[in-house]
XYZ file of C-alpha atoms in Angstrom:
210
model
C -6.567 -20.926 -81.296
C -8.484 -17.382 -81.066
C -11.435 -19.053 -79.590
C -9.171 -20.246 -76.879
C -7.235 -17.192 -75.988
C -10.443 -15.975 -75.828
C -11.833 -18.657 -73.259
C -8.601 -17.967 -71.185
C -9.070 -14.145 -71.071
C -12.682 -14.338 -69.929
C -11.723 -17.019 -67.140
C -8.978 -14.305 -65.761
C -11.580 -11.766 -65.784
C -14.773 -13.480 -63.876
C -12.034 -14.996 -61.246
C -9.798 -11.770 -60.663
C -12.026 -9.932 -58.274
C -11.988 -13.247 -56.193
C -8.582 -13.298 -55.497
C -8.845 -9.815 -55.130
C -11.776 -10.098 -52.016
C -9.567 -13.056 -50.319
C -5.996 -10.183 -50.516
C -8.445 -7.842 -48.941
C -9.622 -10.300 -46.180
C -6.486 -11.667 -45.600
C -5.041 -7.478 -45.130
C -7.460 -7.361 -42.671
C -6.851 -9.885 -40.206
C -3.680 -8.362 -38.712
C -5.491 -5.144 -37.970
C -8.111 -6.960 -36.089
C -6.154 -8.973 -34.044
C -3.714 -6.241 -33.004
C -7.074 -4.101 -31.893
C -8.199 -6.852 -29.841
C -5.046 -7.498 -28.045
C -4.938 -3.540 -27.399
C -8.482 -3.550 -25.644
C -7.562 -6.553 -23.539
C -3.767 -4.937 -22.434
C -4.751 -3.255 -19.002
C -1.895 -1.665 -17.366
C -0.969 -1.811 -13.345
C 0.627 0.377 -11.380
C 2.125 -2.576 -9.120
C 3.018 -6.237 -10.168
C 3.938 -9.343 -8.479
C 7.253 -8.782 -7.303
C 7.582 -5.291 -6.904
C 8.750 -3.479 -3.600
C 8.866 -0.280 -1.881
C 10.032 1.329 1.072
C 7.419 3.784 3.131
C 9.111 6.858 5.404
C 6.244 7.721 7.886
C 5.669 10.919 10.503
C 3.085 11.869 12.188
C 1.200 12.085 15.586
C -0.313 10.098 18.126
C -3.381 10.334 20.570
C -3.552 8.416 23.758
C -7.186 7.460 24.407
C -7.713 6.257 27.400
C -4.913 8.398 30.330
C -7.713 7.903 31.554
C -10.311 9.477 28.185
C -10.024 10.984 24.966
C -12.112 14.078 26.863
C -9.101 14.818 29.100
C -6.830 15.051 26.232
C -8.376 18.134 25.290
C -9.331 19.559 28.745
C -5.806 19.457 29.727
C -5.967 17.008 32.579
C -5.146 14.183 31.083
C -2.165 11.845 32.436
C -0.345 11.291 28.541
C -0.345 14.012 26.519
C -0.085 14.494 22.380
C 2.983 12.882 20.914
C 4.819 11.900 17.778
C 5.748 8.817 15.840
C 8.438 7.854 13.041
C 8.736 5.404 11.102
C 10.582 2.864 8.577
C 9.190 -0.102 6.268
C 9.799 -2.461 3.810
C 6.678 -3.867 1.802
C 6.725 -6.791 -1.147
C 4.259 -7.378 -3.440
C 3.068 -11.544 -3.444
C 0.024 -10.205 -6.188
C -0.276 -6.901 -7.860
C -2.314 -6.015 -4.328
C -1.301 -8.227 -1.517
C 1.382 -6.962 0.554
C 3.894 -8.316 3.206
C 6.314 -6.659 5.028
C 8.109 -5.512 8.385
C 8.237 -2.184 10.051
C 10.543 -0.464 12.575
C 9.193 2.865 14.486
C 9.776 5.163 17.322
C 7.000 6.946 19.351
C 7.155 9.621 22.188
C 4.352 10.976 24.206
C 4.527 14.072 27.032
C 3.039 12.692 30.504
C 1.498 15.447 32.836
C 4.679 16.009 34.990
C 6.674 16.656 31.222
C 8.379 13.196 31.531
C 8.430 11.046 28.332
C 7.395 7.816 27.427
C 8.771 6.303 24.587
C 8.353 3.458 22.537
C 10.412 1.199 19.766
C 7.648 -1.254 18.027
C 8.869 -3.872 15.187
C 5.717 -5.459 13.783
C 5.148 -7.598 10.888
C 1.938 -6.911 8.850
C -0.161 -7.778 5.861
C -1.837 -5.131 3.703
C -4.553 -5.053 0.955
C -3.965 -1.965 -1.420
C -6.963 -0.744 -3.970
C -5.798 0.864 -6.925
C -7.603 2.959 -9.634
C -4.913 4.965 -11.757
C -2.753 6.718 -9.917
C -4.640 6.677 -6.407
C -4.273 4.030 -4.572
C -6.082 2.728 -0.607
C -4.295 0.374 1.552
C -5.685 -1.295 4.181
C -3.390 -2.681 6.759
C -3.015 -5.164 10.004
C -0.317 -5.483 12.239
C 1.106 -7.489 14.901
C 4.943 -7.308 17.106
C 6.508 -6.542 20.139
C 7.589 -3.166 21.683
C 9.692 -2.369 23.565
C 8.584 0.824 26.206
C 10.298 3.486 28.359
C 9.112 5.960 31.011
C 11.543 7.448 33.643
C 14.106 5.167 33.001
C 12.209 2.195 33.395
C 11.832 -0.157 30.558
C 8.434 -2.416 29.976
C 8.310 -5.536 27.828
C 5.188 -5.214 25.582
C 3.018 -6.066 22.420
C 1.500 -4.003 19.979
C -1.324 -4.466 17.596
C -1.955 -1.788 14.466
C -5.136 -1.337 11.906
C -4.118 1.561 9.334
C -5.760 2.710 6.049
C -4.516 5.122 4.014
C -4.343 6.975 0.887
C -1.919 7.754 -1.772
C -1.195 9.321 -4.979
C 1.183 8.218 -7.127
C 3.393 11.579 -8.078
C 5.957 9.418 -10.274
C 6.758 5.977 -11.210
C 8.833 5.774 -8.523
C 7.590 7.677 -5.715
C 4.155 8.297 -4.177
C 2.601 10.688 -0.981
C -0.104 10.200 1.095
C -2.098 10.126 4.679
C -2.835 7.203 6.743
C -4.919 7.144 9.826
C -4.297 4.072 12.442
C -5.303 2.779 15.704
C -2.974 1.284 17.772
C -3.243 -1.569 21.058
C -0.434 -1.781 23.365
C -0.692 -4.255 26.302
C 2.056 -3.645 28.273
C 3.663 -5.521 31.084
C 5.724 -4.478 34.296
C 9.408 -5.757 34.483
C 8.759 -8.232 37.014
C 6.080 -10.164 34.898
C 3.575 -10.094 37.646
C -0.476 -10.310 36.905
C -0.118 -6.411 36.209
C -0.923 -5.559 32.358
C -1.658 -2.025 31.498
C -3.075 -2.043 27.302
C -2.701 1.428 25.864
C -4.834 3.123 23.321
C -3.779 5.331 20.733
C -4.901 6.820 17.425
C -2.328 7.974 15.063
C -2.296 10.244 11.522
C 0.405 10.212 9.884
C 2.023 11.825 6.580
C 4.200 9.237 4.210
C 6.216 9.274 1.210
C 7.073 5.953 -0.712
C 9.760 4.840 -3.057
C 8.920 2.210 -5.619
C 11.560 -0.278 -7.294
């Protein structure tokens, strides 16, 4: 009987610090799947399926009444002017955008009459990100309606605009955008006669995320 206690106690001591390496391999797994799944997590500023709306002012250069040159000599036939403007943007990926956009432009002519100008455009953007910066690019297309002495002129308008932005809180972000704008525009008789502006336009705007 003391041989086999004996037996016994020898067989518990060769095969405890077995089940004592297999505890401490099993105690490890957890750790090192919870590491992994923290080095793959990569967080985004923007998902599919957010939104935001933009609130845009700024100016606007005519290029060609008749040259940029005259602009700055003073003899130029449109002068410096202003633009506002209003837009909603949705997020189909966590960087391609669609939206719509309402604005209102004004520029000064030589004899101190204003033109003005209500475009409505629908447009696509691609935004870069890279933490809290982030660089859309944009292209528009719509229709605008124009204004100048009490006439009104049936038109198009055409927009490419990049930009840049900082992200100041989770829900809110500043930045500048630069843009170039076409406007063909046609008299009210819709004759042969088609006039296609140029302007360049920078432009300070504040968005709110939700």
């Amino acid at each position: 009987m003391k041989k086999i206690l004996v037996f016994a106690a020898l067989a518990l001591l060769l095969t405890a610090p077995l089940f004592s390496q297999e505890a401490d391999s099993n105690e490890d797994l957890p750790d090192e799947t919870i590491v992994n799944e923290e080095d793959e997590f990569e967080y985004k500023l923007n998902q599919k399926g957010d939104q935001f709306l933009q609130f845009t002012i700024g100016g606007s250069l005519p290029l060609n009444f008749p040259d940029v040159k005259s602009v700055f000599k003073g003899t130029q036939k449109l002068g410096f002017g202003g633009i506002f403007g209003l837009s909603y943007n949705y997020f189909l990926t966590d960087s391609f955008i669609l939206g719509g956009e309402l604005n209102f432009g004004f520029n000064n002519s030589i004899a101190n009459h204003v033109f003005n100008y209500i475009p409505v455009m629908v447009f696509a953007s691609y935004q870069f990100s890279k933490k809290n910066w982030e660089i859309p690019v944009k292209a528009g297309l719509g229709l605008c309606v124009e204004n100048f002495i009490g006439t009104y002129f049936p038109g198009l308008i055409g927009k490419v605009q990049a930009g840049v932005f900082y992200r100041i809180a989770p829900s809110w972000s500043l930045g500048l955008e630069g843009a170039y704008y076409l406007m063909p525009q046609f008299d009210k008789v819709y004759t042969n006669n088609v006039f296609v502006g140029n302007f360049a336009g920078l432009s300070l705007s504040l968005r709110y995320h939700f």
